mmCIF file of C-alpha atoms and ligand atoms in Angstrom:
data_model
loop_
_atom_site.group_PDB
_atom_site.id
_atom_site.type_symbol
_atom_site.label_atom_id
_atom_site.label_comp_id
_atom_site.label_asym_id
_atom_site.label_seq_id
_atom_site.Cartn_x
_atom_site.Cartn_y
_atom_site.Cartn_z
ATOM 1 C CA MET A 22 -43.511 -11.487 -49.792
ATOM 2 C CA ASN A 23 -44.365 -8.766 -47.296
ATOM 3 C CA ASN A 24 -47.237 -6.463 -48.158
ATOM 4 C CA ASN A 25 -47.158 -4.400 -44.983
ATOM 5 C CA ASN A 26 -45.173 -1.588 -46.533
ATOM 6 C CA MET A 27 -47.939 -0.759 -49.021
ATOM 7 C CA VAL A 28 -51.036 -1.131 -46.867
ATOM 8 C CA ASN A 29 -51.176 2.461 -45.660
ATOM 9 C CA SER A 30 -51.052 4.127 -49.035
ATOM 10 C CA SER A 31 -53.455 1.601 -50.592
ATOM 11 C CA VAL A 32 -56.060 2.442 -47.983
ATOM 12 C CA ALA A 33 -55.603 6.136 -48.640
ATOM 13 C CA PHE A 34 -56.441 5.647 -52.334
ATOM 14 C CA ASP A 35 -59.554 3.556 -51.873
ATOM 15 C CA ARG A 36 -61.948 6.481 -51.961
ATOM 16 C CA ARG A 37 -60.233 8.063 -54.922
ATOM 17 C CA GLU A 38 -60.330 4.785 -56.795
ATOM 18 C CA PHE A 39 -63.992 4.388 -55.979
ATOM 19 C CA ILE A 40 -64.766 7.822 -57.374
ATOM 20 C CA PHE A 41 -62.644 7.492 -60.501
ATOM 21 C CA GLY A 42 -63.439 3.836 -60.993
ATOM 22 C CA SER A 43 -67.064 4.692 -61.503
ATOM 23 C CA ALA A 44 -66.494 7.804 -63.617
ATOM 24 C CA SER A 45 -65.810 8.007 -67.327
ATOM 25 C CA ALA A 46 -62.220 8.325 -68.488
ATOM 26 C CA ALA A 47 -62.928 11.851 -69.688
ATOM 27 C CA LEU A 48 -64.219 12.874 -66.305
ATOM 28 C CA PHE A 49 -61.253 11.227 -64.619
ATOM 29 C CA LEU A 50 -58.882 13.227 -66.766
ATOM 30 C CA ALA A 51 -60.824 16.457 -66.333
ATOM 31 C CA LEU A 52 -60.880 16.084 -62.563
ATOM 32 C CA GLY A 53 -57.495 14.802 -61.699
ATOM 33 C CA GLY A 54 -55.665 13.417 -64.683
ATOM 34 C CA LEU A 55 -53.279 16.283 -65.145
ATOM 35 C CA SER A 56 -53.523 18.114 -61.860
ATOM 36 C CA TRP A 57 -49.848 17.429 -61.145
ATOM 37 C CA ALA A 58 -48.810 19.178 -64.364
ATOM 38 C CA ALA A 59 -50.062 22.557 -63.231
ATOM 39 C CA GLN A 60 -48.435 22.232 -59.858
ATOM 40 C CA SER A 61 -45.961 25.002 -59.180
ATOM 41 C CA ALA A 62 -43.674 24.360 -56.403
ATOM 42 C CA THR A 63 -42.018 25.649 -53.377
ATOM 43 C CA SER A 64 -42.061 22.012 -52.397
ATOM 44 C CA HIS A 65 -42.669 19.205 -54.868
ATOM 45 C CA VAL A 66 -45.110 16.555 -53.763
ATOM 46 C CA LEU A 67 -45.610 12.914 -54.572
ATOM 47 C CA PRO A 68 -48.976 12.917 -56.384
ATOM 48 C CA PRO A 69 -51.455 10.239 -55.320
ATOM 49 C CA LEU A 70 -51.645 7.235 -57.612
ATOM 50 C CA PRO A 71 -54.778 7.321 -59.799
ATOM 51 C CA TYR A 72 -55.635 3.763 -58.595
ATOM 52 C CA ALA A 73 -54.862 1.398 -55.714
ATOM 53 C CA GLU A 74 -51.451 -0.261 -55.538
ATOM 54 C CA THR A 75 -53.169 -3.616 -56.089
ATOM 55 C CA ALA A 76 -55.138 -2.392 -59.128
ATOM 56 C CA LEU A 77 -52.614 -3.332 -61.810
ATOM 57 C CA GLU A 78 -52.274 -6.955 -60.686
ATOM 58 C CA PRO A 79 -51.464 -9.454 -62.044
ATOM 59 C CA VAL A 80 -49.509 -7.541 -64.711
ATOM 60 C CA ILE A 81 -47.721 -5.368 -62.116
ATOM 61 C CA SER A 82 -47.814 -6.656 -58.541
ATOM 62 C CA ALA A 83 -48.653 -4.596 -55.474
ATOM 63 C CA ARG A 84 -45.165 -5.460 -54.246
ATOM 64 C CA THR A 85 -43.592 -3.820 -57.305
ATOM 65 C CA MET A 86 -45.927 -0.832 -56.885
ATOM 66 C CA GLY A 87 -44.998 -0.527 -53.213
ATOM 67 C CA PHE A 88 -41.318 -0.193 -54.033
ATOM 68 C CA HIS A 89 -41.668 1.646 -57.325
ATOM 69 C CA TYR A 90 -44.117 4.315 -56.186
ATOM 70 C CA GLY A 91 -43.494 4.303 -52.438
ATOM 71 C CA LYS A 92 -39.678 4.149 -52.526
ATOM 72 C CA HIS A 93 -38.283 5.039 -55.965
ATOM 73 C CA HIS A 94 -40.755 7.729 -57.043
ATOM 74 C CA LYS A 95 -40.958 9.169 -53.536
ATOM 75 C CA GLY A 96 -37.160 9.134 -53.353
ATOM 76 C CA TYR A 97 -36.875 11.315 -56.464
ATOM 77 C CA VAL A 98 -39.366 13.814 -54.990
ATOM 78 C CA ASP A 99 -37.489 13.950 -51.671
ATOM 79 C CA ASN A 100 -34.093 14.283 -53.391
ATOM 80 C CA LEU A 101 -35.362 17.042 -55.670
ATOM 81 C CA ASN A 102 -36.698 19.052 -52.734
ATOM 82 C CA LYS A 103 -33.340 18.789 -50.961
ATOM 83 C CA LEU A 104 -31.369 19.673 -54.096
ATOM 84 C CA VAL A 105 -33.357 22.784 -55.048
ATOM 85 C CA ALA A 106 -33.692 24.221 -51.529
ATOM 86 C CA GLY A 107 -32.051 27.660 -51.468
ATOM 87 C CA THR A 108 -31.243 27.630 -55.215
ATOM 88 C CA GLU A 109 -32.683 29.576 -58.140
ATOM 89 C CA TYR A 110 -34.809 26.499 -58.888
ATOM 90 C CA ALA A 111 -36.564 26.455 -55.510
ATOM 91 C CA GLU A 112 -39.677 28.277 -56.718
ATOM 92 C CA GLN A 113 -39.833 26.769 -60.202
ATOM 93 C CA SER A 114 -42.329 24.261 -61.554
ATOM 94 C CA LEU A 115 -41.130 20.788 -62.433
ATOM 95 C CA GLU A 116 -41.358 21.477 -66.176
ATOM 96 C CA LYS A 117 -39.396 24.703 -65.876
ATOM 97 C CA ILE A 118 -36.645 23.005 -63.861
ATOM 98 C CA ILE A 119 -36.375 20.187 -66.413
ATOM 99 C CA ILE A 120 -36.243 22.512 -69.392
ATOM 100 C CA SER A 121 -33.755 24.914 -67.813
ATOM 101 C CA THR A 122 -31.359 22.196 -66.557
ATOM 102 C CA THR A 123 -31.409 19.869 -69.604
ATOM 103 C CA GLY A 124 -27.816 19.281 -70.720
ATOM 104 C CA GLN A 125 -26.200 21.308 -67.923
ATOM 105 C CA ALA A 126 -23.388 19.310 -66.335
ATOM 106 C CA ASP A 127 -23.463 21.452 -63.166
ATOM 107 C CA ASN A 128 -27.130 20.700 -62.554
ATOM 108 C CA ILE A 129 -27.206 17.035 -63.534
ATOM 109 C CA ALA A 130 -28.502 15.840 -60.145
ATOM 110 C CA ILE A 131 -31.344 18.376 -60.165
ATOM 111 C CA TYR A 132 -32.190 17.490 -63.778
ATOM 112 C CA ASN A 133 -32.136 13.734 -63.119
ATOM 113 C CA ASN A 134 -34.384 13.914 -60.066
ATOM 114 C CA ALA A 135 -36.812 16.435 -61.592
ATOM 115 C CA ALA A 136 -37.078 14.430 -64.811
ATOM 116 C CA GLN A 137 -37.604 11.197 -62.881
ATOM 117 C CA VAL A 138 -40.426 12.817 -60.864
ATOM 118 C CA TRP A 139 -42.085 14.045 -64.066
ATOM 119 C CA ASN A 140 -41.563 10.754 -65.907
ATOM 120 C CA HIS A 141 -43.116 8.717 -63.092
ATOM 121 C CA ASN A 142 -46.059 11.119 -62.747
ATOM 122 C CA PHE A 143 -46.662 10.591 -66.469
ATOM 123 C CA TYR A 144 -46.076 6.826 -66.341
ATOM 124 C CA TRP A 145 -48.691 6.116 -63.659
ATOM 125 C CA GLN A 146 -51.251 7.903 -65.784
ATOM 126 C CA SER A 147 -50.143 6.048 -68.897
ATOM 127 C CA LEU A 148 -51.439 2.870 -67.219
ATOM 128 C CA LYS A 149 -54.857 1.926 -65.916
ATOM 129 C CA PRO A 150 -56.581 -1.183 -64.622
ATOM 130 C CA LYS A 151 -58.294 -2.997 -67.529
ATOM 131 C CA GLY A 152 -56.364 -0.901 -70.039
ATOM 132 C CA GLY A 153 -55.133 -2.023 -73.442
ATOM 133 C CA GLY A 154 -57.645 -2.898 -76.116
ATOM 134 C CA ASP A 155 -58.632 -0.490 -78.856
ATOM 135 C CA PRO A 156 -57.675 3.212 -78.639
ATOM 136 C CA PRO A 157 -60.478 5.796 -78.941
ATOM 137 C CA ALA A 158 -61.441 6.332 -82.605
ATOM 138 C CA ALA A 159 -59.622 9.630 -83.258
ATOM 139 C CA LEU A 160 -56.360 8.353 -81.766
ATOM 140 C CA LYS A 161 -56.747 5.013 -83.531
ATOM 141 C CA GLN A 162 -57.004 6.804 -86.848
ATOM 142 C CA LYS A 163 -53.799 8.769 -86.114
ATOM 143 C CA ILE A 164 -52.004 5.579 -85.074
ATOM 144 C CA GLU A 165 -53.104 3.810 -88.246
ATOM 145 C CA SER A 166 -51.977 6.656 -90.469
ATOM 146 C CA SER A 167 -48.517 6.738 -88.802
ATOM 147 C CA PHE A 168 -47.832 3.038 -88.115
ATOM 148 C CA GLY A 169 -50.308 1.163 -90.329
ATOM 149 C CA SER A 170 -52.104 -0.478 -87.397
ATOM 150 C CA VAL A 171 -52.410 -0.422 -83.616
ATOM 151 C CA GLU A 172 -50.559 -3.757 -83.530
ATOM 152 C CA ALA A 173 -47.663 -2.257 -85.499
ATOM 153 C CA CYS A 174 -47.522 0.692 -83.077
ATOM 154 C CA LYS A 175 -47.439 -1.675 -80.096
ATOM 155 C CA LYS A 176 -44.740 -3.730 -81.791
ATOM 156 C CA GLU A 177 -42.608 -0.627 -82.272
ATOM 157 C CA LEU A 178 -43.086 0.428 -78.636
ATOM 158 C CA ALA A 179 -42.112 -3.079 -77.458
ATOM 159 C CA GLY A 180 -39.123 -3.173 -79.805
ATOM 160 C CA ALA A 181 -37.880 0.183 -78.499
ATOM 161 C CA ALA A 182 -38.310 -1.031 -74.908
ATOM 162 C CA VAL A 183 -36.350 -4.215 -75.465
ATOM 163 C CA SER A 184 -33.560 -2.511 -77.426
ATOM 164 C CA GLN A 185 -33.068 0.350 -74.926
ATOM 165 C CA PHE A 186 -29.636 -0.497 -73.481
ATOM 166 C CA GLY A 187 -29.818 -0.177 -69.701
ATOM 167 C CA SER A 188 -32.354 1.978 -67.891
ATOM 168 C CA GLY A 189 -34.717 4.357 -69.605
ATOM 169 C CA TRP A 190 -38.114 5.193 -70.986
ATOM 170 C CA VAL A 191 -40.145 4.534 -74.115
ATOM 171 C CA TRP A 192 -42.482 7.244 -75.402
ATOM 172 C CA LEU A 193 -45.308 7.619 -77.877
ATOM 173 C CA VAL A 194 -45.142 11.200 -79.177
ATOM 174 C CA ILE A 195 -46.552 13.453 -81.873
ATOM 175 C CA ASP A 196 -43.805 15.100 -83.895
ATOM 176 C CA GLY A 197 -45.374 17.559 -86.344
ATOM 177 C CA ASP A 198 -48.413 15.665 -87.575
ATOM 178 C CA LYS A 199 -46.907 12.200 -87.216
ATOM 179 C CA LEU A 200 -46.933 9.809 -84.281
ATOM 180 C CA LYS A 201 -43.535 8.366 -83.393
ATOM 181 C CA VAL A 202 -41.911 6.059 -80.865
ATOM 182 C CA LEU A 203 -38.891 7.410 -78.972
ATOM 183 C CA LYS A 204 -36.633 5.913 -76.348
ATOM 184 C CA THR A 205 -34.533 7.818 -73.824
ATOM 185 C CA GLY A 206 -31.803 6.652 -71.436
ATOM 186 C CA ASN A 207 -31.828 6.924 -67.641
ATOM 187 C CA ALA A 208 -33.873 10.000 -66.573
ATOM 188 C CA ASP A 209 -33.913 11.668 -69.981
ATOM 189 C CA ASN A 210 -37.146 13.242 -70.938
ATOM 190 C CA PRO A 211 -38.165 14.629 -74.338
ATOM 191 C CA LEU A 212 -39.982 17.750 -72.965
ATOM 192 C CA LYS A 213 -37.353 20.047 -74.403
ATOM 193 C CA MET A 214 -37.691 18.541 -77.889
ATOM 194 C CA GLY A 215 -40.975 20.370 -78.452
ATOM 195 C CA MET A 216 -43.099 17.301 -79.187
ATOM 196 C CA LYS A 217 -46.444 16.352 -77.712
ATOM 197 C CA LEU A 218 -45.893 13.423 -75.345
ATOM 198 C CA LEU A 219 -48.784 10.935 -75.369
ATOM 199 C CA LEU A 220 -47.674 8.143 -73.053
ATOM 200 C CA THR A 221 -44.594 6.498 -71.565
ATOM 201 C CA ILE A 222 -43.449 3.102 -70.316
ATOM 202 C CA ASP A 223 -40.763 2.810 -67.633
ATOM 203 C CA VAL A 224 -38.111 0.268 -68.637
ATOM 204 C CA TRP A 225 -35.841 0.631 -65.598
ATOM 205 C CA GLU A 226 -35.331 -2.776 -63.982
ATOM 206 C CA HIS A 227 -37.130 -1.584 -60.825
ATOM 207 C CA ALA A 228 -40.326 -1.384 -62.932
ATOM 208 C CA TYR A 229 -40.417 -5.128 -63.672
ATOM 209 C CA TYR A 230 -37.679 -7.142 -61.990
ATOM 210 C CA ILE A 231 -39.739 -8.440 -59.043
ATOM 211 C CA ASP A 232 -42.454 -9.689 -61.409
ATOM 212 C CA TYR A 233 -40.570 -10.576 -64.608
ATOM 213 C CA GLN A 234 -36.860 -10.740 -63.623
ATOM 214 C CA ASN A 235 -34.876 -10.285 -66.857
ATOM 215 C CA ARG A 236 -37.902 -10.643 -69.180
ATOM 216 C CA ARG A 237 -38.378 -6.976 -70.073
ATOM 217 C CA GLY A 238 -40.236 -7.907 -73.280
ATOM 218 C CA ASP A 239 -42.863 -9.891 -71.337
ATOM 219 C CA TYR A 240 -43.441 -6.926 -69.010
ATOM 220 C CA VAL A 241 -43.813 -4.444 -71.868
ATOM 221 C CA ASN A 242 -46.097 -6.676 -73.915
ATOM 222 C CA ALA A 243 -48.320 -7.351 -70.895
ATOM 223 C CA VAL A 244 -48.490 -3.603 -70.182
ATOM 224 C CA LEU A 245 -49.390 -2.836 -73.808
ATOM 225 C CA ASP A 246 -52.060 -5.556 -73.954
ATOM 226 C CA ARG A 247 -53.642 -5.070 -70.526
ATOM 227 C CA LEU A 248 -52.742 -1.762 -68.876
ATOM 228 C CA ILE A 249 -51.913 0.897 -71.428
ATOM 229 C CA ASN A 250 -54.197 3.908 -71.040
ATOM 230 C CA TRP A 251 -55.136 4.913 -74.583
ATOM 231 C CA GLU A 252 -57.652 7.449 -73.227
ATOM 232 C CA PHE A 253 -54.797 9.309 -71.524
ATOM 233 C CA ALA A 254 -52.804 9.247 -74.786
ATOM 234 C CA SER A 255 -55.858 10.456 -76.694
ATOM 235 C CA TYR A 256 -56.347 13.328 -74.233
ATOM 236 C CA ASN A 257 -52.693 14.319 -74.578
ATOM 237 C CA ALA A 258 -53.026 14.186 -78.375
ATOM 238 C CA GLY A 259 -55.728 16.863 -78.081
ATOM 239 C CA ASN A 260 -58.625 14.652 -79.118
HETATM 240 MN MN1 MN3 B 23 -39.289 3.907 -62.356
#
């Protein structure tokens, strides 16, 4: 196992992790949690991770993070910038590109790369070191009224992850006044469906294969028990 490829970016995040590691979740979110969402773009950037690449170990290894963030996520950002250069999408925000290219066969490459950038930005924030546990009270109440219990909600998220055929994403959303679990294939992203998105889990093989090989269920259950960022979901729910 060679860790050299992730040393540089880990060092760059140390100060950020120190600051956010000692701040409350609310402050973290207020300061930086959604800064990427407001980003408009002549050139899309790879947002810094909200923690060090080693911070999610042992559930997600630094080696997985090095490839997933440093190669896959970065690759989508680089591809998107190349694809939109000189087009009508060049000056548009990520959200606007996704919404305006959803379902357009001619723009499938732009849609796929833009959606994958957005999905990964959202995924990193859906996780945190020492996550899992009990959601904040207001979110917990909403989860209980929609699923019966937090355990039942986690079970539905895990079930959706395992049953997603091939690559994709699992989402916790608010549809009307009810929380729901959705799954989408490949890059697909529910932004255009008009729901509030609370959190996501990446179920592409690159998210877990180094650490779990074919055991997608073990990866998802470990993420739900130990990394899921309920504070981020609660913030997105408007609590
Ligand atoms: Mn991924």
